mmCIF file of C-alpha atoms in Angstrom:
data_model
loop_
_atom_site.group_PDB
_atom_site.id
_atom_site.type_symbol
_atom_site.label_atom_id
_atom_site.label_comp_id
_atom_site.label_asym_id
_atom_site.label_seq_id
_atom_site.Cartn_x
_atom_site.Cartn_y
_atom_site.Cartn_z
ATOM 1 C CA UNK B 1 0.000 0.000 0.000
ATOM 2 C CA UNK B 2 1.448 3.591 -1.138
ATOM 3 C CA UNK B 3 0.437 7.352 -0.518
ATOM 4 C CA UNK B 4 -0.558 7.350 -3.739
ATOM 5 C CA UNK B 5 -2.826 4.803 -3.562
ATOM 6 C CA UNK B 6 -4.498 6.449 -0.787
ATOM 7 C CA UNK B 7 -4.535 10.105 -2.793
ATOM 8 C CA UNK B 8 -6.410 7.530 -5.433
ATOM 9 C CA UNK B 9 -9.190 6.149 -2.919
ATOM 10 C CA UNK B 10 -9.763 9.910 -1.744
ATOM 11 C CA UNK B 11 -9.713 12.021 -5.394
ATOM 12 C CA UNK B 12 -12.709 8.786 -6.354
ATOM 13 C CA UNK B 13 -14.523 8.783 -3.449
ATOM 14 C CA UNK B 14 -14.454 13.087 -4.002
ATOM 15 C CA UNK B 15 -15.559 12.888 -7.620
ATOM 16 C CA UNK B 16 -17.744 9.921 -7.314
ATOM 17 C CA UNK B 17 -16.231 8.717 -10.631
ATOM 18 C CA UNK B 18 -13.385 6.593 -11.766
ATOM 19 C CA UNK B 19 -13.447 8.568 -14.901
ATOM 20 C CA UNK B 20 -13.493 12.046 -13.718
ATOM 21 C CA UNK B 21 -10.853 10.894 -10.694
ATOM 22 C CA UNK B 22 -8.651 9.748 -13.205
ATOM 23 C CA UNK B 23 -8.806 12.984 -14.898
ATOM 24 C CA UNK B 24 -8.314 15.062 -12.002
ATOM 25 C CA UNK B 25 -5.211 12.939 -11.264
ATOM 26 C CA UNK B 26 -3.628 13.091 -15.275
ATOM 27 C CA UNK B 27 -3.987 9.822 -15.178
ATOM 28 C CA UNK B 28 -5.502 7.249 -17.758
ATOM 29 C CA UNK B 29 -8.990 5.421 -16.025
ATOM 30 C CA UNK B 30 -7.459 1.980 -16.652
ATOM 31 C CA UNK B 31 -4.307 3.320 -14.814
ATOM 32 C CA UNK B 32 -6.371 4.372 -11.793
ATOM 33 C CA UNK B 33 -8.607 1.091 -11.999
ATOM 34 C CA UNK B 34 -5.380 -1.078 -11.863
ATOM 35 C CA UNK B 35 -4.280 0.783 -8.715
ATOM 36 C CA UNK B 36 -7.540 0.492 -6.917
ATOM 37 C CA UNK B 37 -7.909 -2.866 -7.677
ATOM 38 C CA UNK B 38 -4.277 -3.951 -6.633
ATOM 39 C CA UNK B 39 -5.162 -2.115 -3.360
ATOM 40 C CA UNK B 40 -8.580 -3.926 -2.862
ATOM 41 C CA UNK B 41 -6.926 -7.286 -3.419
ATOM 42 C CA UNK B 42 -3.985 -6.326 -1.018
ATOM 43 C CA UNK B 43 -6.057 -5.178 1.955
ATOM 44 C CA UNK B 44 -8.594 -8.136 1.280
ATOM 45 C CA UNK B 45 -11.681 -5.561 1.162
ATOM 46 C CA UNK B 46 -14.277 -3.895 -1.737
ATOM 47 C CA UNK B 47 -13.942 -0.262 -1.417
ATOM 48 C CA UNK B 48 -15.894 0.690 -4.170
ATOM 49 C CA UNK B 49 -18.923 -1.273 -5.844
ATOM 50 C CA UNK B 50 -19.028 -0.255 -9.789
ATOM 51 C CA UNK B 51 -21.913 0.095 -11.813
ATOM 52 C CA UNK B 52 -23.543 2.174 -14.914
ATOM 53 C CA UNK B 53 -24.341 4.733 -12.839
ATOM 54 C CA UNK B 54 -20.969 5.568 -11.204
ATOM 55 C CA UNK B 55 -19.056 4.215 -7.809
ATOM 56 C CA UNK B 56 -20.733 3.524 -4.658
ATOM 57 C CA UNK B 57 -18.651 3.260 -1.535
ATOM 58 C CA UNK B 58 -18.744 0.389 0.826
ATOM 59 C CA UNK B 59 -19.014 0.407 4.494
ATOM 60 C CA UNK B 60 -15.578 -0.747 4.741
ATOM 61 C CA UNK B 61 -14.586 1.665 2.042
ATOM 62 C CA UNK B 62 -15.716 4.028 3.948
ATOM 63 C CA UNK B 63 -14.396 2.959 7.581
ATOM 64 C CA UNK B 64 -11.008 2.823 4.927
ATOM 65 C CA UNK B 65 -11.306 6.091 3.582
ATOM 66 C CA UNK B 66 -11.686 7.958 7.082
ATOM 67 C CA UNK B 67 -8.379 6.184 7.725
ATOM 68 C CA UNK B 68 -6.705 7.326 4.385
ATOM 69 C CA UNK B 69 -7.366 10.696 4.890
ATOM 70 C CA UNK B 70 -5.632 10.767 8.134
ATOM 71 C CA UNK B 71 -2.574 9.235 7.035
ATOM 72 C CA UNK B 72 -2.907 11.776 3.862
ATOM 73 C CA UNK B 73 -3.344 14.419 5.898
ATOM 74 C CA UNK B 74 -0.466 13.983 8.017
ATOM 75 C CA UNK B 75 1.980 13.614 5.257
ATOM 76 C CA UNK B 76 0.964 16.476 3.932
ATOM 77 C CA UNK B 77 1.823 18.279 6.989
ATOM 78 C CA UNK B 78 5.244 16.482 6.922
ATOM 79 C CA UNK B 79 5.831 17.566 3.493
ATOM 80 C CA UNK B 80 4.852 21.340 4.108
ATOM 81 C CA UNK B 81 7.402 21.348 6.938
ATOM 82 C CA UNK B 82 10.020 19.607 5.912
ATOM 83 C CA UNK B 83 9.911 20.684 1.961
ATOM 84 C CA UNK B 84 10.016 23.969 -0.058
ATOM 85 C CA UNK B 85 7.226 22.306 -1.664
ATOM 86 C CA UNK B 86 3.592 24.809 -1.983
ATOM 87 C CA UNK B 87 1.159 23.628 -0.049
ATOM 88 C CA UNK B 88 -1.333 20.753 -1.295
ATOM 89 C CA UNK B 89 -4.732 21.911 -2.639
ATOM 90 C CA UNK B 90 -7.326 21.598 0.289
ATOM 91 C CA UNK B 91 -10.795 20.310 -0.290
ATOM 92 C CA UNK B 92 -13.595 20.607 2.187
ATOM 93 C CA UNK B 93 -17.606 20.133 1.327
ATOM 94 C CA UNK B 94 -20.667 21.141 3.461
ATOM 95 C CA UNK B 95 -24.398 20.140 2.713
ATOM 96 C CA UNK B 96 -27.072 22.064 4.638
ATOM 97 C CA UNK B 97 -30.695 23.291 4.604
ATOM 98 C CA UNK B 98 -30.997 26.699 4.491
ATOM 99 C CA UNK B 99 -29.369 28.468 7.764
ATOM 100 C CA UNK B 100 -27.591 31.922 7.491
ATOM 101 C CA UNK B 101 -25.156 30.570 10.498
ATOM 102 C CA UNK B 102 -23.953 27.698 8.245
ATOM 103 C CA UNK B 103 -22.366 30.256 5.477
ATOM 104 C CA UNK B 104 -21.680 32.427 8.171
ATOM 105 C CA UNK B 105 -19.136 29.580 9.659
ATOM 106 C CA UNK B 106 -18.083 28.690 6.109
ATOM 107 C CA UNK B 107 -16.538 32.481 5.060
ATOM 108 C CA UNK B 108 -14.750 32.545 8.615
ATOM 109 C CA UNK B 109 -13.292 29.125 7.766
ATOM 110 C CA UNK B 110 -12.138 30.387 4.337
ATOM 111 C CA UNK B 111 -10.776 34.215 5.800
ATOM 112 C CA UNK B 112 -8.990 32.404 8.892
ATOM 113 C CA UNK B 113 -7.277 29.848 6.779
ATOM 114 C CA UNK B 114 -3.845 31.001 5.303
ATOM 115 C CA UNK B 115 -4.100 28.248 2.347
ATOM 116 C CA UNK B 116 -2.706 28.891 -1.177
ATOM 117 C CA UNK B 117 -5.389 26.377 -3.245
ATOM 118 C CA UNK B 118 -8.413 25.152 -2.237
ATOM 119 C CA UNK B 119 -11.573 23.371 -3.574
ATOM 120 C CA UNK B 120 -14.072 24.181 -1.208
ATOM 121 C CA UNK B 121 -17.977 23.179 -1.355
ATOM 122 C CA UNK B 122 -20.987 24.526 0.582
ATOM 123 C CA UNK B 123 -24.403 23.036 -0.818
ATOM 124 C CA UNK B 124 -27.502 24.521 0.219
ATOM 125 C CA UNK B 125 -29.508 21.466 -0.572
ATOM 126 C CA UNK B 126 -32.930 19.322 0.021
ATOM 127 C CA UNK B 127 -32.921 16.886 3.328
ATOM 128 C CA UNK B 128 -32.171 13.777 1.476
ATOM 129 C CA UNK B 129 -29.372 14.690 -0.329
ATOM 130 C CA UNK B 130 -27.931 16.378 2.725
ATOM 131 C CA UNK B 131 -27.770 12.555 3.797
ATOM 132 C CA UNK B 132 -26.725 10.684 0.666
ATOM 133 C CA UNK B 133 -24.035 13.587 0.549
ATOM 134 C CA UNK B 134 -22.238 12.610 4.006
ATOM 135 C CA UNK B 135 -23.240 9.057 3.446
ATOM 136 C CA UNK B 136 -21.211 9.267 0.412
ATOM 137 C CA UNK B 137 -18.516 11.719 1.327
ATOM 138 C CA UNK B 138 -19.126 14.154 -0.982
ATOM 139 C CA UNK B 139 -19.362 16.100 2.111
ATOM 140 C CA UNK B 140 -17.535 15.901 5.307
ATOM 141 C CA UNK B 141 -20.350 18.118 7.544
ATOM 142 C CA UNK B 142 -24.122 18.253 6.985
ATOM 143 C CA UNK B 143 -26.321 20.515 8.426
ATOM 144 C CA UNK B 144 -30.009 19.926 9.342
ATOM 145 C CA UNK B 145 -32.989 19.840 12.084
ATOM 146 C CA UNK B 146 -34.996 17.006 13.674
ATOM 147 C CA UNK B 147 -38.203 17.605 15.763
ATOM 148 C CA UNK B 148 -40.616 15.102 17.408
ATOM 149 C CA UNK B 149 -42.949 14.675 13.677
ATOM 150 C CA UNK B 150 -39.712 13.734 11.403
ATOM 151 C CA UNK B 151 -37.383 11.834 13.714
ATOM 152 C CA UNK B 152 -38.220 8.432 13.235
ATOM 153 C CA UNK B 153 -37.911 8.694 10.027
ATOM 154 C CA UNK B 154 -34.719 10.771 9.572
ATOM 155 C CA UNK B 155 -32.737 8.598 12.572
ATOM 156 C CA UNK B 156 -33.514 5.879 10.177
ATOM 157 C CA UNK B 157 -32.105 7.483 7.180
ATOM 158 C CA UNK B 158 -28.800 8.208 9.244
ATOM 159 C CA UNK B 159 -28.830 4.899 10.855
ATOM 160 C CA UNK B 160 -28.676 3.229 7.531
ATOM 161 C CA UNK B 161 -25.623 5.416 6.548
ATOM 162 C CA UNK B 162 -23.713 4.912 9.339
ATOM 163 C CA UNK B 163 -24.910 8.471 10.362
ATOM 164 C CA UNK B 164 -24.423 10.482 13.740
ATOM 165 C CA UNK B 165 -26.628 13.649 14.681
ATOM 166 C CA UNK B 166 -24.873 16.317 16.938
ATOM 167 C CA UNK B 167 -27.224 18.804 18.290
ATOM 168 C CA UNK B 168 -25.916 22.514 17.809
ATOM 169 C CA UNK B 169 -29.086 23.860 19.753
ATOM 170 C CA UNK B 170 -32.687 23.784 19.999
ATOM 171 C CA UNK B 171 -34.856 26.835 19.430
ATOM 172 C CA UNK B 172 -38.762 27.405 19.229
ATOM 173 C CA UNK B 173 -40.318 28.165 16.086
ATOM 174 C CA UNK B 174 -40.372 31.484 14.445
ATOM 175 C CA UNK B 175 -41.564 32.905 11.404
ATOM 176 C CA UNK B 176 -39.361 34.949 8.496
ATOM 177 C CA UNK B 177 -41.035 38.058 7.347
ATOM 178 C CA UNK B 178 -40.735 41.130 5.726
ATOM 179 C CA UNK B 179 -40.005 44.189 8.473
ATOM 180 C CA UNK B 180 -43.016 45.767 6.273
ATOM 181 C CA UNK B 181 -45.543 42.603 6.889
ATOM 182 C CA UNK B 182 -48.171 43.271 9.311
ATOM 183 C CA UNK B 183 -47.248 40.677 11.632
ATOM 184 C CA UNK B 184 -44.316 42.335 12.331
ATOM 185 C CA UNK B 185 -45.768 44.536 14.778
ATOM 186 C CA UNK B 186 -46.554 41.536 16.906
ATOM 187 C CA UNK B 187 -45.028 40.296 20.080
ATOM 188 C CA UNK B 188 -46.089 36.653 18.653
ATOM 189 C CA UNK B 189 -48.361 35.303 15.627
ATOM 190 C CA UNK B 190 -50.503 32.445 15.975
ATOM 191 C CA UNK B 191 -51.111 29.788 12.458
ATOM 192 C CA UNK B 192 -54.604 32.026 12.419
ATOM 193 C CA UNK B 193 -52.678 34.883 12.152
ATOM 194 C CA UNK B 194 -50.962 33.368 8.957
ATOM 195 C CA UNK B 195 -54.128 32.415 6.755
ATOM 196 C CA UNK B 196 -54.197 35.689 4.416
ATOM 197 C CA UNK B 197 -50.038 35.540 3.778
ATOM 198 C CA UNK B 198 -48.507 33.540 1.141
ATOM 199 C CA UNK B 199 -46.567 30.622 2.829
ATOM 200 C CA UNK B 200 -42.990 29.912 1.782
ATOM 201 C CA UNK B 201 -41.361 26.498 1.419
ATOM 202 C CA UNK B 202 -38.216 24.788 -0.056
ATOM 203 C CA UNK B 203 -38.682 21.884 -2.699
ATOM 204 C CA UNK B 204 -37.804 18.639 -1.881
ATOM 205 C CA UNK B 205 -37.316 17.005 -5.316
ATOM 206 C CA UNK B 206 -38.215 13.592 -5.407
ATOM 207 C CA UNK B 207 -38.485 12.803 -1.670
ATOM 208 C CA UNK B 208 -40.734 15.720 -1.113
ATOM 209 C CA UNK B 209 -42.314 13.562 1.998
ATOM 210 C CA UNK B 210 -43.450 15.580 4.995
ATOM 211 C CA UNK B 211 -41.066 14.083 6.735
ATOM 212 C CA UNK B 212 -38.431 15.831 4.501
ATOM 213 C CA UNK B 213 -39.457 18.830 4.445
ATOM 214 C CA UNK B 214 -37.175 21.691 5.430
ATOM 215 C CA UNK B 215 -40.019 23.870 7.375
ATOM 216 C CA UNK B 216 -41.955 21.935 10.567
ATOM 217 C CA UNK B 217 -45.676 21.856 10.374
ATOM 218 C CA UNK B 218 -45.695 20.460 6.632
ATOM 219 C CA UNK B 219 -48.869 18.548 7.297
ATOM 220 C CA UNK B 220 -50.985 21.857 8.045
ATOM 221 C CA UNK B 221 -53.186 22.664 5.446
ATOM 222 C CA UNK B 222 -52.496 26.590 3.906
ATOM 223 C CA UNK B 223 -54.899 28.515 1.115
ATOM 224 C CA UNK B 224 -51.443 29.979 -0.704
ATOM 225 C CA UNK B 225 -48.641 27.682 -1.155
ATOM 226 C CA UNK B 226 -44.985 29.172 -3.204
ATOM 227 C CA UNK B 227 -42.176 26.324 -3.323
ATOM 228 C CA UNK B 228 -38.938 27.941 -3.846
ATOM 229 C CA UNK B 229 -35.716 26.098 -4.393
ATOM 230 C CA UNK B 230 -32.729 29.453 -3.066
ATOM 231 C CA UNK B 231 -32.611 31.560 -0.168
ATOM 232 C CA UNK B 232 -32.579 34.653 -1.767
ATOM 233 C CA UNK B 233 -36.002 33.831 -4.104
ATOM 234 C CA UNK B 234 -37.297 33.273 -0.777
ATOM 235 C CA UNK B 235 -36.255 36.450 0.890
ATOM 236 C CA UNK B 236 -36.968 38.289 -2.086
ATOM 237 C CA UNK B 237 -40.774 36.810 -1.839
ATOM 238 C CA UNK B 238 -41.289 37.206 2.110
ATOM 239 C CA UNK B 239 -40.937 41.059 0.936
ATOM 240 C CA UNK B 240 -42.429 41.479 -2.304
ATOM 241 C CA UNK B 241 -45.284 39.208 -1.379
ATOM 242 C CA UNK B 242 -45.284 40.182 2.477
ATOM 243 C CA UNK B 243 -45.136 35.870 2.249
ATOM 244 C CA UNK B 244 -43.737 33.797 5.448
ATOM 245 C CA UNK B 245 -41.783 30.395 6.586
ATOM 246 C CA UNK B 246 -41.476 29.228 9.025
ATOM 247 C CA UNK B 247 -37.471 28.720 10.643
ATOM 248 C CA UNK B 248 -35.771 28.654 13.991
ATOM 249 C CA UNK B 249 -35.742 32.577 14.336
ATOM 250 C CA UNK B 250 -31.562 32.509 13.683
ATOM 251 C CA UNK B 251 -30.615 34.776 11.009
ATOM 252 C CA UNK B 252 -27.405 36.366 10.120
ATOM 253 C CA UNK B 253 -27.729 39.978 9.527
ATOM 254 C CA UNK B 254 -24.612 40.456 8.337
ATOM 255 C CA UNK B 255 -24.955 38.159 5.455
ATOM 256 C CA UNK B 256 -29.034 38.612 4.790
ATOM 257 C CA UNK B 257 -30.993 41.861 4.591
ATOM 258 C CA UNK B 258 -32.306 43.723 7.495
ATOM 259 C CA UNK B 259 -35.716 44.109 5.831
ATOM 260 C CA UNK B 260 -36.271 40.542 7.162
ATOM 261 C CA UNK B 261 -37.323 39.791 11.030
ATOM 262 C CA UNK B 262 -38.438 36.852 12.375
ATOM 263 C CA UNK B 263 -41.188 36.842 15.132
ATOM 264 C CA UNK B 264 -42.360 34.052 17.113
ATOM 265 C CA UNK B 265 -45.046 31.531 16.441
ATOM 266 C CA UNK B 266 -47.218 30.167 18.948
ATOM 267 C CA UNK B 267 -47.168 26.809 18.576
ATOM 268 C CA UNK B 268 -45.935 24.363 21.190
ATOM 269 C CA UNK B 269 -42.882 22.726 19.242
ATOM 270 C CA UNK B 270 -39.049 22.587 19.612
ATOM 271 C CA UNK B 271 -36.929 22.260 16.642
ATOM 272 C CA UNK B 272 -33.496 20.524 17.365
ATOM 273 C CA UNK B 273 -30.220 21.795 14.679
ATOM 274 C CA UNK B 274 -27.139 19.717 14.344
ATOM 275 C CA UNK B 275 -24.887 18.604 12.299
ATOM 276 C CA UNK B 276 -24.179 15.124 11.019
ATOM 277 C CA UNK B 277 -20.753 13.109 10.456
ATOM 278 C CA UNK B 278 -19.627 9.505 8.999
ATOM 279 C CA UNK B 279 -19.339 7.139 12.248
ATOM 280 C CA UNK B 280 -16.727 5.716 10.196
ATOM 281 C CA UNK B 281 -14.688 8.488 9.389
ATOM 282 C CA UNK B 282 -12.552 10.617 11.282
ATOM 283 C CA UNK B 283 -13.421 14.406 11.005
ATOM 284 C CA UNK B 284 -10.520 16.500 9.167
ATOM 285 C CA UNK B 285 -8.720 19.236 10.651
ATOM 286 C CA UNK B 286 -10.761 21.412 8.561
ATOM 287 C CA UNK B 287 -13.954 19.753 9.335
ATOM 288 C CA UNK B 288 -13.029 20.059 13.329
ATOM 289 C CA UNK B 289 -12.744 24.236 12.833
ATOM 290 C CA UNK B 290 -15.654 24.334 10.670
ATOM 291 C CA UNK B 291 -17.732 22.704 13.643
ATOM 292 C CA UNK B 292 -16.136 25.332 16.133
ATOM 293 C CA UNK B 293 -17.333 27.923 13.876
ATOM 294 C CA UNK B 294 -20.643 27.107 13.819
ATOM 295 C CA UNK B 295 -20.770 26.645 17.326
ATOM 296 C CA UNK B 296 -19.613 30.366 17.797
ATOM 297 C CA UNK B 297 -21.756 31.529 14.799
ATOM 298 C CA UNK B 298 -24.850 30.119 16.340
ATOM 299 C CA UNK B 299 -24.060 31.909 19.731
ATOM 300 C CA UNK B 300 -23.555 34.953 18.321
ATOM 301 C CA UNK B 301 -26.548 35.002 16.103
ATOM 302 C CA UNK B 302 -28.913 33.413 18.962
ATOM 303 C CA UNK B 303 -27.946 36.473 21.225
ATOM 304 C CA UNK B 304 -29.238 38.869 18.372
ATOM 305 C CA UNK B 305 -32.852 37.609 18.652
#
């Protein structure tokens, strides 16, 4: 077994392609093929399954992979002391439903850190494929909220891929609205209060199950419905169509206009934020700072409220 070999199983697991691996690496596929293979046969193990479709990571690929990256890491480290070498390119990938505090973290990450290259990723995404995206380690962090209506359902999601849920905090609901709405002259608003405003929601996709859904209180029947798929369509709605959703009440006004408040909603509900991580792999350096962030981030943006 080689660095290299390990550089391999990390660029494929990345691109979630033999073929587009091997062209990140300027290397031919059959080159790249030949190397995983001889590694797979050496360690006695199936990293990757192959199909039509692309590469699918085992369970001990990916219990392999957390490893990989450690030992990758740490060379790296060695080289960039020892060396005149430049530094290696860093790569780092979040997936997350729609939180200000998220992308707040992510552009402290990027100013703090002195790095010459980097490939950096931050998704804003539907539920599932914050999941599959961790599950597959696309992305190292993923960012989203369970409450007592969806977690059954997304505990079993996780379970199956070797998931784990960290909570960040809980908060109670509150609705996003234009500082121009109405409602924003209330202490509180009650779902009565809501009937004549346009109610705003993310699309799901394919798995656009209640359960999924980014905003609690999906069952509740509403006379206007808008499904938007970015954050700033949806801000731009809440003020051009005084329209609402309904979020944890966290916003970042330093990143998102000040035209939008969020006031709370009477209901008697908690909504629990984390993150979630691969049991089997071993959070980066990176990913470890990122996590600190958003700890800090969420402090700071809870004590605005």
């Amino acid at each position: 077994m080689t660095l290299q070999q390990l550089k391999y199983v990390i660029e494929v697991a990345r691109s979630q392609s033999i073929n587009k691996a091997a062209q990140r690496l300027f290397i031919s596929q059959p080159s790249l093929s030949n190397a995983l293979k001889e590694l797979e046969e050496e360690l006695g193990i199936t990293i990757f399954l192959r199909s039509n479709k692309g590469i699918i990571i085992t369970s001990e690929g990916s219990e392999f992979l957390g490893y990989a990256r450690q030992v990758v890491e740490q060379a790296e480290l060695l080289e960039s002391r020892y060396t005149n070498t430049t530094s290696p390119q860093k790569f780092f990938g979040v997936s997350t439903q729609h939180y200000a505090f998220a992308v707040s973290a992510f552009v402290r990450l990027l100013k703090d850190y002195d790095i010459e290259k980097y490939e950096f990723s931050l998704r804003e995404t539907k539920t599932y494929e914050i999941i599959e995206d961790v599950k597959n380690l696309r992305s190292e962090i993923g960012i989203l909220y369970v409450n007592e209506f969806n977690k059954k359902v997304i505990s079993k999601f996780l379970g199956e891929g070797n998931l784990q849920f960290h909570e960040l905090f809980t908060a109670k609901p509150h609705i996003f609205i234009s500082s121009a709405n109405p409602l924003s002259k209330k202490e509180y608003v009650t779902l009565s209060d809501l009937d004549p405003y346009p109610y705003l929601s993310y699309e799901q996709g394919d798995y656009n199950s209640f359960y999924f859904s980014e905003e609690i209180l999906s069952t509740l029947s509403r006379p206007k419905n808008i499904k938007v798929t970015d954050r700033a369509t949806l801000f731009n709605l809440l003020i051009g169509l005084n329209g609402y959703t309904i979020s944890t009440g966290v916003i970042s006004h330093k990143l998102n206009s000040k035209d939008i408040i969020a006031v709370p909603l009477k209901v008697d509900e908690q909504i629990h934020v984390g993150y979630i991580t691969h049991q089997n792999v071993t959070n980066s350096t990176m990913a470890n700072t990122y996590i600190q962030y958003l700890k800090e981030s969420v402090e700071q943006e809870i004590v605005q409220l």
